[in-house]
Amino acid sequence: MCGAAGSGKSTYAHRLGEAGYTVLSFDIEAWRRGFRTHPVPVEGRREVHETLQRRLLEAVDDGRPVVVDTSFWSRASRDEYRELLASRGVVPVVHYMATPRHAILESLARRRTAGPDDIAVPVEQALSYMDGLQVPTAEEGPLRVIGEA
């Protein structure tokens, strides 16, 4: 999954989970570790990604379909996971949530930090996330665009 906070990544990932995918969620893992605000501190992000990567390889080795639910805001972060999966002969498909800005801001305005998929994100932070997102392109590899920008 790739997209800004509030773009619908978790909802989409949970639908894939209902279809049999193993869902690995950055926000759920961060919540388990006690992080209730964004951005998660650097060391916390590192630990969460290490856990997700370990579980991703376990799922792939077991032959299970898997979705990683995190923003993948930079091409470098997507490439890191691509390289990890290349060691197993797997080429991932990026599912990019092309959600309009107004819909993202409306979604985030309803959040109350009641759980890992409901972390409140201040407007300024949300705008920074949206503006900093490096939108994936087909040049990177397989890409599925969900919605329209």
PDB file of C-alpha atoms in Angstrom:
ATOM      1  CA  MET A   1       0.000   0.000   0.000  1.00  0.00           C
ATOM      2  CA  CYS A   2       1.161   3.513  -0.717  1.00  0.00           C
ATOM      3  CA  GLY A   3      -0.523   6.811   0.090  1.00  0.00           C
ATOM      4  CA  ALA A   4      -0.861   9.635   2.554  1.00  0.00           C
ATOM      5  CA  ALA A   5      -2.315   9.229   6.036  1.00  0.00           C
ATOM      6  CA  GLY A   6      -6.094   9.214   5.678  1.00  0.00           C
ATOM      7  CA  SER A   7      -6.095   8.078   2.036  1.00  0.00           C
ATOM      8  CA  GLY A   8      -7.841   4.756   2.744  1.00  0.00           C
ATOM      9  CA  LYS A   9      -4.830   2.419   2.818  1.00  0.00           C
ATOM     10  CA  SER A  10      -5.894   0.542   5.943  1.00  0.00           C
ATOM     11  CA  THR A  11      -9.478   0.109   4.766  1.00  0.00           C
ATOM     12  CA  TYR A  12      -8.217  -1.266   1.463  1.00  0.00           C
ATOM     13  CA  ALA A  13      -5.647  -3.506   3.188  1.00  0.00           C
ATOM     14  CA  HIS A  14      -8.329  -4.920   5.516  1.00  0.00           C
ATOM     15  CA  ARG A  15     -10.434  -5.800   2.455  1.00  0.00           C
ATOM     16  CA  LEU A  16      -7.460  -7.697   1.083  1.00  0.00           C
ATOM     17  CA  GLY A  17      -7.181  -9.376   4.479  1.00  0.00           C
ATOM     18  CA  GLU A  18     -10.785 -10.539   4.158  1.00  0.00           C
ATOM     19  CA  ALA A  19      -9.806 -12.006   0.772  1.00  0.00           C
ATOM     20  CA  GLY A  20      -7.059 -14.094   2.390  1.00  0.00           C
ATOM     21  CA  TYR A  21      -4.052 -11.787   2.502  1.00  0.00           C
ATOM     22  CA  THR A  22      -1.878 -11.478   5.591  1.00  0.00           C
ATOM     23  CA  VAL A  23      -2.048  -7.803   6.587  1.00  0.00           C
ATOM     24  CA  LEU A  24       1.102  -6.248   8.021  1.00  0.00           C
ATOM     25  CA  SER A  25       0.285  -2.782   9.331  1.00  0.00           C
ATOM     26  CA  PHE A  26       2.772  -0.113  10.363  1.00  0.00           C
ATOM     27  CA  ASP A  27       0.128   1.625  12.477  1.00  0.00           C
ATOM     28  CA  ILE A  28      -0.944  -1.546  14.292  1.00  0.00           C
ATOM     29  CA  GLU A  29       2.650  -2.471  15.094  1.00  0.00           C
ATOM     30  CA  ALA A  30       3.437   1.099  16.220  1.00  0.00           C
ATOM     31  CA  TRP A  31       0.292   1.106  18.401  1.00  0.00           C
ATOM     32  CA  ARG A  32       1.398  -2.176  20.037  1.00  0.00           C
ATOM     33  CA  ARG A  33       4.633  -0.425  20.926  1.00  0.00           C
ATOM     34  CA  GLY A  34       2.798   2.483  22.559  1.00  0.00           C
ATOM     35  CA  PHE A  35       3.066   5.107  19.829  1.00  0.00           C
ATOM     36  CA  ARG A  36      -0.108   7.209  19.742  1.00  0.00           C
ATOM     37  CA  THR A  37       1.005  10.181  17.636  1.00  0.00           C
ATOM     38  CA  HIS A  38       2.603  10.784  14.268  1.00  0.00           C
ATOM     39  CA  PRO A  39       5.269  10.964  13.211  1.00  0.00           C
ATOM     40  CA  VAL A  40       6.652   7.972  15.109  1.00  0.00           C
ATOM     41  CA  PRO A  41      10.199   8.708  16.346  1.00  0.00           C
ATOM     42  CA  VAL A  42      13.059   7.510  14.094  1.00  0.00           C
ATOM     43  CA  GLU A  43      14.086   4.608  16.339  1.00  0.00           C
ATOM     44  CA  GLY A  44      10.471   3.475  16.661  1.00  0.00           C
ATOM     45  CA  ARG A  45      10.005   3.586  12.877  1.00  0.00           C
ATOM     46  CA  ARG A  46      13.151   1.514  12.409  1.00  0.00           C
ATOM     47  CA  GLU A  47      11.973  -1.125  14.882  1.00  0.00           C
ATOM     48  CA  VAL A  48       8.498  -1.276  13.336  1.00  0.00           C
ATOM     49  CA  HIS A  49       9.890  -1.683   9.817  1.00  0.00           C
ATOM     50  CA  GLU A  50      12.310  -4.396  10.978  1.00  0.00           C
ATOM     51  CA  THR A  51       9.365  -6.293  12.461  1.00  0.00           C
ATOM     52  CA  LEU A  52       7.249  -5.825   9.335  1.00  0.00           C
ATOM     53  CA  GLN A  53      10.096  -6.955   7.100  1.00  0.00           C
ATOM     54  CA  ARG A  54      10.719 -10.079   9.178  1.00  0.00           C
ATOM     55  CA  ARG A  55       7.005 -10.961   9.113  1.00  0.00           C
ATOM     56  CA  LEU A  56       6.822 -10.199   5.390  1.00  0.00           C
ATOM     57  CA  LEU A  57       9.596 -12.675   4.621  1.00  0.00           C
ATOM     58  CA  GLU A  58       7.960 -15.284   6.865  1.00  0.00           C
ATOM     59  CA  ALA A  59       4.659 -14.886   4.998  1.00  0.00           C
ATOM     60  CA  VAL A  60       6.374 -15.077   1.606  1.00  0.00           C
ATOM     61  CA  ASP A  61       8.374 -18.140   2.676  1.00  0.00           C
ATOM     62  CA  ASP A  62       5.101 -19.767   3.783  1.00  0.00           C
ATOM     63  CA  GLY A  63       3.551 -18.981   0.393  1.00  0.00           C
ATOM     64  CA  ARG A  64       0.927 -16.621   1.827  1.00  0.00           C
ATOM     65  CA  PRO A  65      -0.232 -13.528  -0.040  1.00  0.00           C
ATOM     66  CA  VAL A  66       0.607 -10.442   1.976  1.00  0.00           C
ATOM     67  CA  VAL A  67      -0.108  -6.717   1.990  1.00  0.00           C
ATOM     68  CA  VAL A  68       2.098  -4.187   3.791  1.00  0.00           C
ATOM     69  CA  ASP A  69      -0.015  -1.284   5.048  1.00  0.00           C
ATOM     70  CA  THR A  70       2.280   1.704   5.441  1.00  0.00           C
ATOM     71  CA  SER A  71       2.602   5.026   3.625  1.00  0.00           C
ATOM     72  CA  PHE A  72       5.682   4.111   1.564  1.00  0.00           C
ATOM     73  CA  TRP A  73       5.916   7.872   1.068  1.00  0.00           C
ATOM     74  CA  SER A  74       9.333   7.758  -0.621  1.00  0.00           C
ATOM     75  CA  ARG A  75      10.616   5.763  -3.540  1.00  0.00           C
ATOM     76  CA  ALA A  76      13.586   4.802  -1.349  1.00  0.00           C
ATOM     77  CA  SER A  77      11.250   3.166   1.189  1.00  0.00           C
ATOM     78  CA  ARG A  78       9.479   1.251  -1.581  1.00  0.00           C
ATOM     79  CA  ASP A  79      12.820   0.227  -3.097  1.00  0.00           C
ATOM     80  CA  GLU A  80      14.008  -1.078   0.274  1.00  0.00           C
ATOM     81  CA  TYR A  81      11.070  -3.503   0.400  1.00  0.00           C
ATOM     82  CA  ARG A  82      11.502  -4.379  -3.303  1.00  0.00           C
ATOM     83  CA  GLU A  83      15.126  -5.334  -2.639  1.00  0.00           C
ATOM     84  CA  LEU A  84      14.091  -7.405   0.363  1.00  0.00           C
ATOM     85  CA  LEU A  85      11.511  -9.291  -1.724  1.00  0.00           C
ATOM     86  CA  ALA A  86      13.899  -9.711  -4.659  1.00  0.00           C
ATOM     87  CA  SER A  87      15.927 -12.008  -2.391  1.00  0.00           C
ATOM     88  CA  ARG A  88      12.913 -14.351  -2.558  1.00  0.00           C
ATOM     89  CA  GLY A  89      12.236 -13.866  -6.269  1.00  0.00           C
ATOM     90  CA  VAL A  90       9.126 -11.787  -5.573  1.00  0.00           C
ATOM     91  CA  VAL A  91       8.179  -8.641  -7.505  1.00  0.00           C
ATOM     92  CA  PRO A  92       5.660  -6.667  -5.425  1.00  0.00           C
ATOM     93  CA  VAL A  93       2.743  -4.695  -6.817  1.00  0.00           C
ATOM     94  CA  VAL A  94       2.366  -1.213  -5.344  1.00  0.00           C
ATOM     95  CA  HIS A  95      -1.256  -0.258  -4.692  1.00  0.00           C
ATOM     96  CA  TYR A  96      -1.300   3.538  -4.654  1.00  0.00           C
ATOM     97  CA  MET A  97      -4.273   5.294  -3.055  1.00  0.00           C
ATOM     98  CA  ALA A  98      -4.837   8.324  -5.312  1.00  0.00           C
ATOM     99  CA  THR A  99      -7.257   9.972  -2.907  1.00  0.00           C
ATOM    100  CA  PRO A 100      -8.151  13.655  -3.410  1.00  0.00           C
ATOM    101  CA  ARG A 101      -6.682  16.034  -0.810  1.00  0.00           C
ATOM    102  CA  HIS A 102     -10.092  17.207   0.386  1.00  0.00           C
ATOM    103  CA  ALA A 103     -11.170  13.596   1.045  1.00  0.00           C
ATOM    104  CA  ILE A 104      -7.977  12.909   2.997  1.00  0.00           C
ATOM    105  CA  LEU A 105      -8.469  16.023   5.138  1.00  0.00           C
ATOM    106  CA  GLU A 106     -12.128  15.098   5.774  1.00  0.00           C
ATOM    107  CA  SER A 107     -11.115  11.577   6.782  1.00  0.00           C
ATOM    108  CA  LEU A 108      -8.406  12.820   9.143  1.00  0.00           C
ATOM    109  CA  ALA A 109     -10.765  15.371  10.727  1.00  0.00           C
ATOM    110  CA  ARG A 110     -12.940  12.467  11.957  1.00  0.00           C
ATOM    111  CA  ARG A 111     -10.069  10.696  13.727  1.00  0.00           C
ATOM    112  CA  ARG A 112      -9.953  10.539  17.517  1.00  0.00           C
ATOM    113  CA  THR A 113      -6.912   8.294  18.259  1.00  0.00           C
ATOM    114  CA  ALA A 114      -9.248   5.509  19.378  1.00  0.00           C
ATOM    115  CA  GLY A 115      -7.050   2.824  17.818  1.00  0.00           C
ATOM    116  CA  PRO A 116      -4.175   2.202  15.411  1.00  0.00           C
ATOM    117  CA  ASP A 117      -6.228   3.011  12.293  1.00  0.00           C
ATOM    118  CA  ASP A 118      -7.626   6.172  13.914  1.00  0.00           C
ATOM    119  CA  ILE A 119      -4.505   8.198  14.814  1.00  0.00           C
ATOM    120  CA  ALA A 120      -5.273  11.914  14.811  1.00  0.00           C
ATOM    121  CA  VAL A 121      -3.064  13.864  12.410  1.00  0.00           C
ATOM    122  CA  PRO A 122      -3.044  17.682  12.666  1.00  0.00           C
ATOM    123  CA  VAL A 123      -3.874  19.519   9.428  1.00  0.00           C
ATOM    124  CA  GLU A 124      -0.360  20.960   9.065  1.00  0.00           C
ATOM    125  CA  GLN A 125       1.163  17.494   9.468  1.00  0.00           C
ATOM    126  CA  ALA A 126      -1.324  16.007   6.987  1.00  0.00           C
ATOM    127  CA  LEU A 127      -0.478  18.663   4.414  1.00  0.00           C
ATOM    128  CA  SER A 128       3.218  17.991   4.945  1.00  0.00           C
ATOM    129  CA  TYR A 129       2.620  14.249   4.406  1.00  0.00           C
ATOM    130  CA  MET A 130       0.670  14.889   1.208  1.00  0.00           C
ATOM    131  CA  ASP A 131       3.204  17.385  -0.149  1.00  0.00           C
ATOM    132  CA  GLY A 132       6.136  15.096   0.701  1.00  0.00           C
ATOM    133  CA  LEU A 133       4.676  11.965  -0.874  1.00  0.00           C
ATOM    134  CA  GLN A 134       6.697  10.738  -3.837  1.00  0.00           C
ATOM    135  CA  VAL A 135       3.926   9.316  -5.995  1.00  0.00           C
ATOM    136  CA  PRO A 136       4.912   5.912  -7.395  1.00  0.00           C
ATOM    137  CA  THR A 137       5.180   5.454 -11.141  1.00  0.00           C
ATOM    138  CA  ALA A 138       5.137   2.415 -13.427  1.00  0.00           C
ATOM    139  CA  GLU A 139       8.884   2.976 -13.958  1.00  0.00           C
ATOM    140  CA  GLU A 140       9.402   1.601 -10.441  1.00  0.00           C
ATOM    141  CA  GLY A 141       7.623  -1.661 -11.200  1.00  0.00           C
ATOM    142  CA  PRO A 142       4.102  -3.061 -11.125  1.00  0.00           C
ATOM    143  CA  LEU A 143       1.610  -0.409 -10.009  1.00  0.00           C
ATOM    144  CA  ARG A 144      -2.112  -0.374  -9.364  1.00  0.00           C
ATOM    145  CA  VAL A 145      -3.719   3.038  -8.850  1.00  0.00           C
ATOM    146  CA  ILE A 146      -6.813   3.022  -6.621  1.00  0.00           C
ATOM    147  CA  GLY A 147      -9.175   5.992  -7.041  1.00  0.00           C
ATOM    148  CA  GLU A 148      -8.226   9.173  -8.805  1.00  0.00           C
ATOM    149  CA  ALA A 149      -6.203  12.168  -7.740  1.00  0.00           C
TER     150      ALA A 149
END
